[in-house]
Short mmCIF file of C-alpha atoms and ligand atoms in Angstrom, two decimals:
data_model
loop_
_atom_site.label_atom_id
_atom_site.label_comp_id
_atom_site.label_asym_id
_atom_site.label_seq_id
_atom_site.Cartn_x
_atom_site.Cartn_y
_atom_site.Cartn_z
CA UNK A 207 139.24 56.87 23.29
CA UNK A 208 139.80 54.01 25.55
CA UNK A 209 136.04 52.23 26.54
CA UNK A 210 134.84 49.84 29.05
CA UNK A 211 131.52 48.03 28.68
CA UNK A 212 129.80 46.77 31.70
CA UNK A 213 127.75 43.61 31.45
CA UNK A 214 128.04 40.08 29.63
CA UNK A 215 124.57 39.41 27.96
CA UNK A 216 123.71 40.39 24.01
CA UNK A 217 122.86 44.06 24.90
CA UNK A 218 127.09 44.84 25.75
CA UNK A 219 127.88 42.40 22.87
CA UNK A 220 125.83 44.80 20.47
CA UNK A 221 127.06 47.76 22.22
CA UNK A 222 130.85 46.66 21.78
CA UNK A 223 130.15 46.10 18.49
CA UNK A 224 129.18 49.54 17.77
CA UNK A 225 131.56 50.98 19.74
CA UNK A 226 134.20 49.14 18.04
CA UNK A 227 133.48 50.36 14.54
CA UNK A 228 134.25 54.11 16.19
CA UNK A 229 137.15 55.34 14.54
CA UNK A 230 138.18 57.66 17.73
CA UNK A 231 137.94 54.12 19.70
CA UNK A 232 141.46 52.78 20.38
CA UNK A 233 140.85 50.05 23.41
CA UNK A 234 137.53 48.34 24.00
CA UNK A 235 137.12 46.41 27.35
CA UNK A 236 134.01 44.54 28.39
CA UNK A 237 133.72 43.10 31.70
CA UNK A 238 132.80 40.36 32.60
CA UNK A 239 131.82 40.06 29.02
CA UNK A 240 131.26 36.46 26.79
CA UNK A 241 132.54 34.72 24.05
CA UNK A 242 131.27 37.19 21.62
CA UNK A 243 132.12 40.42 22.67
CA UNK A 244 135.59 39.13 23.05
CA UNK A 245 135.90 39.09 19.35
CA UNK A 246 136.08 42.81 19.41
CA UNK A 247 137.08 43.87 22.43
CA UNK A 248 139.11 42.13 25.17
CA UNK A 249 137.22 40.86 28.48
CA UNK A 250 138.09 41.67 31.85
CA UNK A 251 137.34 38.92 34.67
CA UNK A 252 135.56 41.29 37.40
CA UNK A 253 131.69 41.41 38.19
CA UNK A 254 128.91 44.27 37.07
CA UNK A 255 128.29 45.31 40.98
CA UNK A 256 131.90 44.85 41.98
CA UNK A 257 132.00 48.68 41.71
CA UNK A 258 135.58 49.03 43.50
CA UNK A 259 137.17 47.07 41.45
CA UNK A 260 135.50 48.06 37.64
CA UNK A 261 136.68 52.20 39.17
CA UNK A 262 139.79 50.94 40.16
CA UNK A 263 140.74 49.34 36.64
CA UNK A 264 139.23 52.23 35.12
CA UNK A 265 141.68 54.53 36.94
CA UNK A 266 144.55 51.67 36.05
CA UNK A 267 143.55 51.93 32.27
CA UNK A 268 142.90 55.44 32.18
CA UNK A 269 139.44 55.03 30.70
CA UNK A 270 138.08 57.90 28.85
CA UNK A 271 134.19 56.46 28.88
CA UNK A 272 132.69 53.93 31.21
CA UNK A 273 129.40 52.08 29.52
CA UNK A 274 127.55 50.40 32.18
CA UNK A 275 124.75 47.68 30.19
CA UNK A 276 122.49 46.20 33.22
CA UNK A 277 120.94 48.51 36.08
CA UNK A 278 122.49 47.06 38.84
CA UNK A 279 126.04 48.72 38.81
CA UNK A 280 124.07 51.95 38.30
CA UNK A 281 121.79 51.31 41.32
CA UNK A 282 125.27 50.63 43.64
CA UNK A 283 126.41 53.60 42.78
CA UNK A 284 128.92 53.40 40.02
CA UNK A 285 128.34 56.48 38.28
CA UNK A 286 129.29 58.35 41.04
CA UNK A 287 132.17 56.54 42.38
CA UNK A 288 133.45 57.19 38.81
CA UNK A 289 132.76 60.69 38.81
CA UNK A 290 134.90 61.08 41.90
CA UNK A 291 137.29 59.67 39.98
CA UNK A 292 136.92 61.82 36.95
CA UNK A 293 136.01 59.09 34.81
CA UNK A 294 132.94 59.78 31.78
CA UNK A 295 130.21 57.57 32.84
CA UNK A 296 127.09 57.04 30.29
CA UNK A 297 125.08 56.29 33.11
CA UNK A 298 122.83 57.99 36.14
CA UNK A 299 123.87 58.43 39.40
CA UNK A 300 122.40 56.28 42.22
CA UNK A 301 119.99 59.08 43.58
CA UNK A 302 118.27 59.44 39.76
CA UNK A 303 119.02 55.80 38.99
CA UNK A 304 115.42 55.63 41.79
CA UNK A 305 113.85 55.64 38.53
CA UNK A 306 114.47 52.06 37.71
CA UNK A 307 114.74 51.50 41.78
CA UNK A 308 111.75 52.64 42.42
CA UNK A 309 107.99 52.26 41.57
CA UNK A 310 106.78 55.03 43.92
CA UNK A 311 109.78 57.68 43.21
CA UNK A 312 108.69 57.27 39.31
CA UNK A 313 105.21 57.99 40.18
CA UNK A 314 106.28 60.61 42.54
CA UNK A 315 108.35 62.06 39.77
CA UNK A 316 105.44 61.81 37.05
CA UNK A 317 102.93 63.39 38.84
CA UNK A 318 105.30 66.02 39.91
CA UNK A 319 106.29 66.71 36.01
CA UNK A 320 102.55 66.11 34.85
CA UNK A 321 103.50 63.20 33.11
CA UNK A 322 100.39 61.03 31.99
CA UNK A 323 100.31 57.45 34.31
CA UNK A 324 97.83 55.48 35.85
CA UNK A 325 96.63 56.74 38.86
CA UNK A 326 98.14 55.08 41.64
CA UNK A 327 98.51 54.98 45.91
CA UNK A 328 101.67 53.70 47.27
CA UNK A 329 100.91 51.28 50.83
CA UNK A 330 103.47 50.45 53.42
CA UNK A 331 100.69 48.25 55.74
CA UNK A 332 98.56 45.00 53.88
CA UNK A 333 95.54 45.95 55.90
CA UNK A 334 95.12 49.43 54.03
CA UNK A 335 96.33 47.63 50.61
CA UNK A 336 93.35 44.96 50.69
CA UNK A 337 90.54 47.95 51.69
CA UNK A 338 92.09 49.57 48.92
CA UNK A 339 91.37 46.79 46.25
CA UNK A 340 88.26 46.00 47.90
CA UNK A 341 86.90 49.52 47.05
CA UNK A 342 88.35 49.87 43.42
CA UNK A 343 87.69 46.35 42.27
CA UNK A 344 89.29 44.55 39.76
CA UNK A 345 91.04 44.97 36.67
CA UNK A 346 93.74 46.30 38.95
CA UNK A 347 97.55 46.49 38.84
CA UNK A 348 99.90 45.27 41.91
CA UNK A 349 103.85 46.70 42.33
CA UNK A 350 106.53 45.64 44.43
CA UNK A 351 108.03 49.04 45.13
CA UNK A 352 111.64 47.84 44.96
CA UNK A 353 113.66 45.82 42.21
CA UNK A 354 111.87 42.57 42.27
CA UNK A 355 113.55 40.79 38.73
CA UNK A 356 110.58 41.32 36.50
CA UNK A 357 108.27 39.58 39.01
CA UNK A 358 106.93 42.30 40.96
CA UNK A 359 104.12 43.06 39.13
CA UNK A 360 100.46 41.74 39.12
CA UNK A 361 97.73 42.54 36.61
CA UNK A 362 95.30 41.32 38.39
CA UNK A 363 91.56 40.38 36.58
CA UNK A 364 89.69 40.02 39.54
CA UNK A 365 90.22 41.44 43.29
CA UNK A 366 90.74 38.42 44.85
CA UNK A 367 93.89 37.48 42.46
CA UNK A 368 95.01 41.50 43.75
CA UNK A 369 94.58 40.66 46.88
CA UNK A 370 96.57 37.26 46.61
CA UNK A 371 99.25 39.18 45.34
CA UNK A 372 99.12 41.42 48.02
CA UNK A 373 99.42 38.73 50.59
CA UNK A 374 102.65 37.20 48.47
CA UNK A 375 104.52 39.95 48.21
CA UNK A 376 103.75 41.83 51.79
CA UNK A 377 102.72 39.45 54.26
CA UNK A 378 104.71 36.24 52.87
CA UNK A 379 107.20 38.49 51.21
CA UNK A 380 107.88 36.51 48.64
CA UNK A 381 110.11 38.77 47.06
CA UNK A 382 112.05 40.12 50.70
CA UNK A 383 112.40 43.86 50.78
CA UNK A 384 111.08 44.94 47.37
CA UNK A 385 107.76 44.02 48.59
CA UNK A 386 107.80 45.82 52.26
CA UNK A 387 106.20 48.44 50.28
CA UNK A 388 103.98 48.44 47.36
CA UNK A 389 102.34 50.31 44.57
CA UNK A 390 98.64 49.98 43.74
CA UNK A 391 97.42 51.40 40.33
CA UNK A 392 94.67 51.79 37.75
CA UNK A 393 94.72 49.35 35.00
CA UNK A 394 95.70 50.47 31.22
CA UNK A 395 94.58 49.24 28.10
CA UNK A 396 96.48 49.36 24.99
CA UNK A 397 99.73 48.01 22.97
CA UNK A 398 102.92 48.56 24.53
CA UNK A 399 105.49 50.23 23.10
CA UNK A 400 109.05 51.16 24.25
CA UNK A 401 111.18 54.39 23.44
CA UNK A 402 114.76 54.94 24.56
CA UNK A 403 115.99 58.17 25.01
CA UNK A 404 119.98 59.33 25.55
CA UNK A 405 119.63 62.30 27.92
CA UNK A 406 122.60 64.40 29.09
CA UNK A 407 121.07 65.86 32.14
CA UNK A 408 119.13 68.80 30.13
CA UNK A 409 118.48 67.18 26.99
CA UNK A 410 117.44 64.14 25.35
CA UNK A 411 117.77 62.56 21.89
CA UNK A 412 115.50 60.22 21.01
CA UNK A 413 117.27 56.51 20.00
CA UNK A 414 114.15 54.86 18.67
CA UNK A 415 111.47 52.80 19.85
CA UNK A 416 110.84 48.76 20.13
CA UNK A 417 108.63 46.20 21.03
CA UNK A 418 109.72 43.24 23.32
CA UNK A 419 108.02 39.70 23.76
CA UNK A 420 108.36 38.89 27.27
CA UNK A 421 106.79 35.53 27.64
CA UNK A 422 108.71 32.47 26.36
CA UNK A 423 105.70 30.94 24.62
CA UNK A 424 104.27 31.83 21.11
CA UNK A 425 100.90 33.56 21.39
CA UNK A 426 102.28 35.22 24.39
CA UNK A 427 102.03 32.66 26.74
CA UNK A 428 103.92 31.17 29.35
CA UNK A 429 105.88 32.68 32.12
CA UNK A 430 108.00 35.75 31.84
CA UNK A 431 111.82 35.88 30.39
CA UNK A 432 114.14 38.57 30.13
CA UNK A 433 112.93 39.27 26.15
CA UNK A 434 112.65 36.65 23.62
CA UNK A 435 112.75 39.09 20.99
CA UNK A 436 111.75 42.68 20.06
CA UNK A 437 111.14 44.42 17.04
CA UNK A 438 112.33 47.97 15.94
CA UNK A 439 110.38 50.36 14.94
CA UNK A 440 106.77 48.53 15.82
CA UNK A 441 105.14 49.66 12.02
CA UNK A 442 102.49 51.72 13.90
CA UNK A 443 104.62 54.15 15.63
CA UNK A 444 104.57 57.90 13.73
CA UNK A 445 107.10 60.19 14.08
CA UNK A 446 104.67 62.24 15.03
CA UNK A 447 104.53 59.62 18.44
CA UNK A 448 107.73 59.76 19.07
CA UNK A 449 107.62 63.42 19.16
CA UNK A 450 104.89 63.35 21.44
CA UNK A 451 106.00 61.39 24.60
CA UNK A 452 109.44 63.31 24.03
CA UNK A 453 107.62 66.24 24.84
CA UNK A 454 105.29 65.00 27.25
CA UNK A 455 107.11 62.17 28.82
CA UNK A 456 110.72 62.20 28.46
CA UNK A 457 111.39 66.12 28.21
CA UNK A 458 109.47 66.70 31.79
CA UNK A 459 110.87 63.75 33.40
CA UNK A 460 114.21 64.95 33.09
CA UNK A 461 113.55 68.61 34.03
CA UNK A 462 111.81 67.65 37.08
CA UNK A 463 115.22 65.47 37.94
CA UNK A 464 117.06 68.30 37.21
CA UNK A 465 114.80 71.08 39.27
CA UNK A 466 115.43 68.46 42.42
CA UNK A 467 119.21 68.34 42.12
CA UNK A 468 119.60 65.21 41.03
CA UNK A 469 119.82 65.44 36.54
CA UNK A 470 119.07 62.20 34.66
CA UNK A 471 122.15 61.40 32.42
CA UNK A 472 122.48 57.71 30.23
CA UNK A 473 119.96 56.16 28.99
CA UNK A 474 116.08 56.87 29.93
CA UNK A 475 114.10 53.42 28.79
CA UNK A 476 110.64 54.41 29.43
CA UNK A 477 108.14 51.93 29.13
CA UNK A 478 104.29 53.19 27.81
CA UNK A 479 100.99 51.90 27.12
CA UNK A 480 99.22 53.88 24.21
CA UNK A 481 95.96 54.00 25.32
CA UNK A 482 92.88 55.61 24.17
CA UNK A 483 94.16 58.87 25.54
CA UNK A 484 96.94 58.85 24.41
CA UNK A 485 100.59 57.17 25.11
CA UNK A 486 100.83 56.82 29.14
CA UNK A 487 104.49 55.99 31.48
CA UNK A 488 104.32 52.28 33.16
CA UNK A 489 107.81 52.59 34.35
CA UNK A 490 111.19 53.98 33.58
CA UNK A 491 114.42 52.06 33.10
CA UNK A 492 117.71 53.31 33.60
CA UNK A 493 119.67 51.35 30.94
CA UNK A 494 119.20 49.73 27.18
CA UNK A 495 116.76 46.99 26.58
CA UNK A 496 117.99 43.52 26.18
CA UNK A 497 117.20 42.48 23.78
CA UNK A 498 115.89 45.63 22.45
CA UNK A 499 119.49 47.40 22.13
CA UNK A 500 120.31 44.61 20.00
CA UNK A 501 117.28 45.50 17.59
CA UNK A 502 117.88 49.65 18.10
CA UNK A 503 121.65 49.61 17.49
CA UNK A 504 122.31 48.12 14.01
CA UNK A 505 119.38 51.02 12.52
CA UNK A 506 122.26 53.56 13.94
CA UNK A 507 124.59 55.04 10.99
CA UNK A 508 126.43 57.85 13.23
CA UNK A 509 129.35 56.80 15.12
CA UNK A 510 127.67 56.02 18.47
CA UNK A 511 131.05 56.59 20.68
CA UNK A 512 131.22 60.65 20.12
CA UNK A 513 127.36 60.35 20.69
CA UNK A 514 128.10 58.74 24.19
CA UNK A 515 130.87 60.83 25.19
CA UNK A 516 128.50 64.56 24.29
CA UNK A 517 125.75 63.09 26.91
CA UNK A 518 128.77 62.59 29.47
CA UNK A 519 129.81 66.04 28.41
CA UNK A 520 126.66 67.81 28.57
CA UNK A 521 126.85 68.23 24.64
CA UNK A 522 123.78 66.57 23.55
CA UNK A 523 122.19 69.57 21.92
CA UNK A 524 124.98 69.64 19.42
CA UNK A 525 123.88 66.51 18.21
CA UNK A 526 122.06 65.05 15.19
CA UNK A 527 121.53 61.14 15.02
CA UNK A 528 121.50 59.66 12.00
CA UNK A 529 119.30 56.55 11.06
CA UNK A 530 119.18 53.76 8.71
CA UNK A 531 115.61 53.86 6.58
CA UNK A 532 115.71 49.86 7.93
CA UNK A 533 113.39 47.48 10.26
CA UNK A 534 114.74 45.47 12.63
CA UNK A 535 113.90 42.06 14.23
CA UNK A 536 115.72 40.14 17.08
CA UNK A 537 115.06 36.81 17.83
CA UNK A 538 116.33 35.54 21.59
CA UNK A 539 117.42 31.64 21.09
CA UNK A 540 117.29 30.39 24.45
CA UNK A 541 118.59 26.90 26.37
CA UNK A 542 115.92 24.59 27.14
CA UNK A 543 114.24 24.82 30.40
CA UNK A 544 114.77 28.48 30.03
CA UNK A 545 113.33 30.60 32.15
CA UNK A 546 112.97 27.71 34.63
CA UNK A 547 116.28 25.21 35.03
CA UNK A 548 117.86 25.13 31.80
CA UNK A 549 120.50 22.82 30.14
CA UNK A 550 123.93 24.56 30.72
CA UNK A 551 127.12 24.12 28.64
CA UNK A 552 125.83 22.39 25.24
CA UNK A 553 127.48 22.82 21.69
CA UNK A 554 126.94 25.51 19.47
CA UNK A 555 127.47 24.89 16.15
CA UNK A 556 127.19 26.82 12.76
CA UNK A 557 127.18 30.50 13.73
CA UNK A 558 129.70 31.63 10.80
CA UNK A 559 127.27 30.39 8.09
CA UNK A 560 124.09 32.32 9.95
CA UNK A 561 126.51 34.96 10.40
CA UNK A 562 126.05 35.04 6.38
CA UNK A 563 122.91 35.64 5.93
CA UNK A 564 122.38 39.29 4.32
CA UNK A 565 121.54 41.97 7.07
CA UNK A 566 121.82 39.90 10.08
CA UNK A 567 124.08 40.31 13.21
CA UNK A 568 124.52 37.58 15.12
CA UNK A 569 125.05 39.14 19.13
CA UNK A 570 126.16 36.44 22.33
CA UNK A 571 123.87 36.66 25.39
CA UNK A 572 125.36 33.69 27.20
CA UNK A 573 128.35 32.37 25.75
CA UNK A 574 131.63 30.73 26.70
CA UNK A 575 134.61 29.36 24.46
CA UNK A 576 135.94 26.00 25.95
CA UNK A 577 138.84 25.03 23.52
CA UNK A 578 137.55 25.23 19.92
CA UNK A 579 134.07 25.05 21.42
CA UNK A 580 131.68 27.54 21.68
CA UNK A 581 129.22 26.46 24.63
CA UNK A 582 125.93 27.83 25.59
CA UNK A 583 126.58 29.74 29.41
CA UNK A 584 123.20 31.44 30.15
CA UNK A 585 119.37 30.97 29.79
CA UNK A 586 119.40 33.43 26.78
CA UNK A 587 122.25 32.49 24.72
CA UNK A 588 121.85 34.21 21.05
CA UNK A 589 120.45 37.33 19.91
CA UNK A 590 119.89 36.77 16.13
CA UNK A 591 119.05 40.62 14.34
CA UNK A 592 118.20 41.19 11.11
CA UNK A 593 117.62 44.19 9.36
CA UNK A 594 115.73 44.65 5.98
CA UNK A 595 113.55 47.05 3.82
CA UNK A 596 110.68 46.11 6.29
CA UNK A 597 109.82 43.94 9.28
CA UNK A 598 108.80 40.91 7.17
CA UNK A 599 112.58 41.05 5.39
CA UNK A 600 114.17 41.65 8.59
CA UNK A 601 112.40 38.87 10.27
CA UNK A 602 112.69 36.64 7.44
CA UNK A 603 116.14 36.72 7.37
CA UNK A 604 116.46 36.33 11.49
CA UNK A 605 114.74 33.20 10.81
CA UNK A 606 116.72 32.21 8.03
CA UNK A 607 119.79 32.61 10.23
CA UNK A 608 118.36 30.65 13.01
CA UNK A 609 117.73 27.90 10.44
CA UNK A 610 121.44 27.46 10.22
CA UNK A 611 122.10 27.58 13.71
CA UNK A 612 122.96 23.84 14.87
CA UNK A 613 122.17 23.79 18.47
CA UNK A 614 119.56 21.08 19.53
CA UNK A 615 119.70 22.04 23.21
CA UNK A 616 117.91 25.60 22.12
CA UNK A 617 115.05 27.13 21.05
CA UNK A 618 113.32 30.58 19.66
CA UNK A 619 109.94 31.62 19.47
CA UNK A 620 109.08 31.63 15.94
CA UNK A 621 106.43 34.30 16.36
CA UNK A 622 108.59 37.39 17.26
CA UNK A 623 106.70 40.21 15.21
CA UNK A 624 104.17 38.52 14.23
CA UNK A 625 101.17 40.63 16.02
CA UNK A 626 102.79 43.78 14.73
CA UNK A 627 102.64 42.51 11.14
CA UNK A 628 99.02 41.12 11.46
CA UNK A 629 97.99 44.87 12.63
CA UNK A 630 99.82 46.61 9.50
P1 AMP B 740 106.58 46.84 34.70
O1 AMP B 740 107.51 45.90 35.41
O2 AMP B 740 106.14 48.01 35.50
O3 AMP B 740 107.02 47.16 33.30
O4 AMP B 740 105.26 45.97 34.42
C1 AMP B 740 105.35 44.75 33.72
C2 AMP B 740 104.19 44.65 32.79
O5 AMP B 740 102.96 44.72 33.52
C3 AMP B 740 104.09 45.78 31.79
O6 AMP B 740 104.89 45.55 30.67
C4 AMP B 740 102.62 45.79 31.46
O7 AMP B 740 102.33 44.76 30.52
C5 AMP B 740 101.99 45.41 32.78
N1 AMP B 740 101.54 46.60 33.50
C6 AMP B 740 102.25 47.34 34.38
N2 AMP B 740 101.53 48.37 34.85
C7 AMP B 740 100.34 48.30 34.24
C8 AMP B 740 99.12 49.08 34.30
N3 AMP B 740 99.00 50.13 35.11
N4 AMP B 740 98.08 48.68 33.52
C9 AMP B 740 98.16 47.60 32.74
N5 AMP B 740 99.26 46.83 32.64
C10 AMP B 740 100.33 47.17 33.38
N1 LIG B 741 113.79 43.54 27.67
C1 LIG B 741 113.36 44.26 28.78
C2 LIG B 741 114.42 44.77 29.64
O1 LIG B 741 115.58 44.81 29.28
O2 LIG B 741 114.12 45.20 30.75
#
């Protein structure tokens, strides 16, 4: 089987790692890629929404399986333009990848398939949007419709921060066309929790569940990052929860995209809130986590490539995923300045000793080589796993990797899982 990976951060480094243990695989290629995925694979120098040009060297190469990582080729249509082509692609087409695209189609699309949510009223004029708030008072919650980069959404404690928001994002459209509509919605209480589910258009497999730490400060403070770590499983979640929003969540979901013409296949990350009545949808994604993939792939102990291709194929119901009895912790180390301005290009130094470290995996998130030199390349630069007996081990030895990490220009949270282990 002859792969490409789409993407260049951790998740695709963790992925092409997996992929390359396959024994069916015979040619990995990862573009753009960084300096850690081309250890085991080889990179290819064209951009994630460059969508002619990733089909056409998939035609060239005669790929067998196209693995997009971040939404954004997905959204532009590459699944489709590959189908055309003939080419597998683990990934939704444009019309179902509205699930990530879209606040309003989601809630559209929940309601539809009775999936539990937070009631909500979508608003194309500000006027209507402020009455709204007025009338419901505060806590409320306040969505950019479109992709807005993580910032499009507002918790807002009291109804003049809502109506702020409302202001920023419609009238000052501070975030250009993904606010020209927005998404107004009941406020949920609870811990968060996210499960990721490989569908095939009919059916989906659960591939485990994870928590992510999205502000850059410990305590969770600060502003919001891409993940600075994530934990896998969170010690709270049952089977018996898992099982649940399978059947009430994910299982509907992708019957109601199928009853419209438009089937869900890839990767289904749907993000919940279990609250007191039970686990509720916030939003879907149409991709891996990153850095939760980093945390969910190294429990895996079936060969993920056949997995991959039987959700192309329409296969999934032949399948039977097989999982490590492990925890998992991933700790993001990050440049400093990071999310803001960050220092770019600095000196990483001592990754083969952490690499040692029992039961960790050392992934690249931003990464170049220059000479004999590995540099830093992005805001998040390292995803440090590790894996042990529980979440203490596994975190323990993350840390104990990071400890030999010489990089003064970076940093880490050091409280990554900390919360879930106070609440064991
Ligand atoms: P989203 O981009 O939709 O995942 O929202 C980002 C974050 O905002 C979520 O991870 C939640 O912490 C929070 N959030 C979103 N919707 C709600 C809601 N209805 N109630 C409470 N918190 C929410
Ligand atoms: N870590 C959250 C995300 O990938 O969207």
């Amino acid at each position: 089987m002859r792969v490409l990976i789409i993407g260049s951060g951790g998740r695709e480094h963790a992925l092409a790692c997996s992929l390359a243990a396959s024994p069916s695989l015979t040619k990995l290629y990862v573009a753009p890629g960084n300096a850690g995925t081309a250890l085991v694979a080889e990179n290819v120098q064209i951009g994630v929404v460059d969508v002619p040009a990733l089909v056409e060297f998939a035609i060239a190469q005669k790929i067998d399986l196209v693995m997009p990582g971040p939404e954004a080729p997905l959204v532009s249509g590459i699944a489709d333009a590959l189908a055309e082509a003939g080419i597998r692609c683990c990934g939704p087409t444009a019309a179902a990848a509205m699930l990530e695209g879209s606040k309003s189609f989601t809630k559209e699309i929940a309601d539809a398939a009775g999936v539990p949510t937070a009631a909500w009223e979508r608003f194309d004029d500000a006027a209507a949007a402020h009455e709204f708030v007025r009338r419901k008072g505060a806590p409320i919650v306040v969505k950019a419709d479109g992709l807005a980069a993580g910032k499009g959404v507002v918790v807002a404690q009291s109804v003049e921060e809502a109506q702020a928001a409302i202001t920023a994002m419609m009238e000052d459209e501070s975030l250009g066309e993904a606010g020209a509509s927005l998404v107004i919605e009941e406020c949920m209480v609870g811990p968060e929790l996210s499960l990721f589910a490989l569908c095939d258009g009919l059916t989906a497999i659960p591939l485990g569940v994870a928590q992510d730490h999205k502000r850059v400060g410990e305590g969770d403070t600060g502003p919001n990052t891409g993940g600075m770590g994530a934990i896998a499983p969170p010690p709270f979640v049952t089977p018996a929860l898992i099982e649940h929003v399978m059947a009430r969540i994910i299982r509907p979901t992708l019957a109601e995209m199928h009853a419209r013409g438009t089937p869900f296949r890839g990767i289904l990350f749907a993000g919940l809130m279990i609250t007191e009545h039970g686990p509720k949808l916030i939003e879907y994604n149409v991709r891996f986590g990153d850095p939760e993939c980093e945390a969910l792939l190294p429990r895996l102990q079936s060969d993920l490539l056949p997995v991959l291709i039987a959700a192309c194929d329409g296969k999934l119901d032949t399948v039977e995923l097989q999982w490590k009895n492990e925890a998992s912790a991933v700790v993001i180390m990050a440049a400093r300045g990071y999310p803001g301005d960050y220092v770019k290009h600095s000196k990483i130094r001592g990754l083969d000793a952490a690499g040692q470290v029992p039961g960790v995996r050392i992934f690249h998130s931003g990464t170049e080589m220059r000479g004999d030199d590995l540099l830093s390349s992005g805001g998040r630069v390292l995803a440090v796993c590790g894996t042990g007996a529980d979440l203490r081990q596994a975190l323990a030895r993350a840390y104990q990797a990071i400890d030999l990490i010489d990089w003064p220009e970076g940093f880490c949270r050091r409280d990554i899982g900390w919360q879930a282990i106070m609440h064991e």
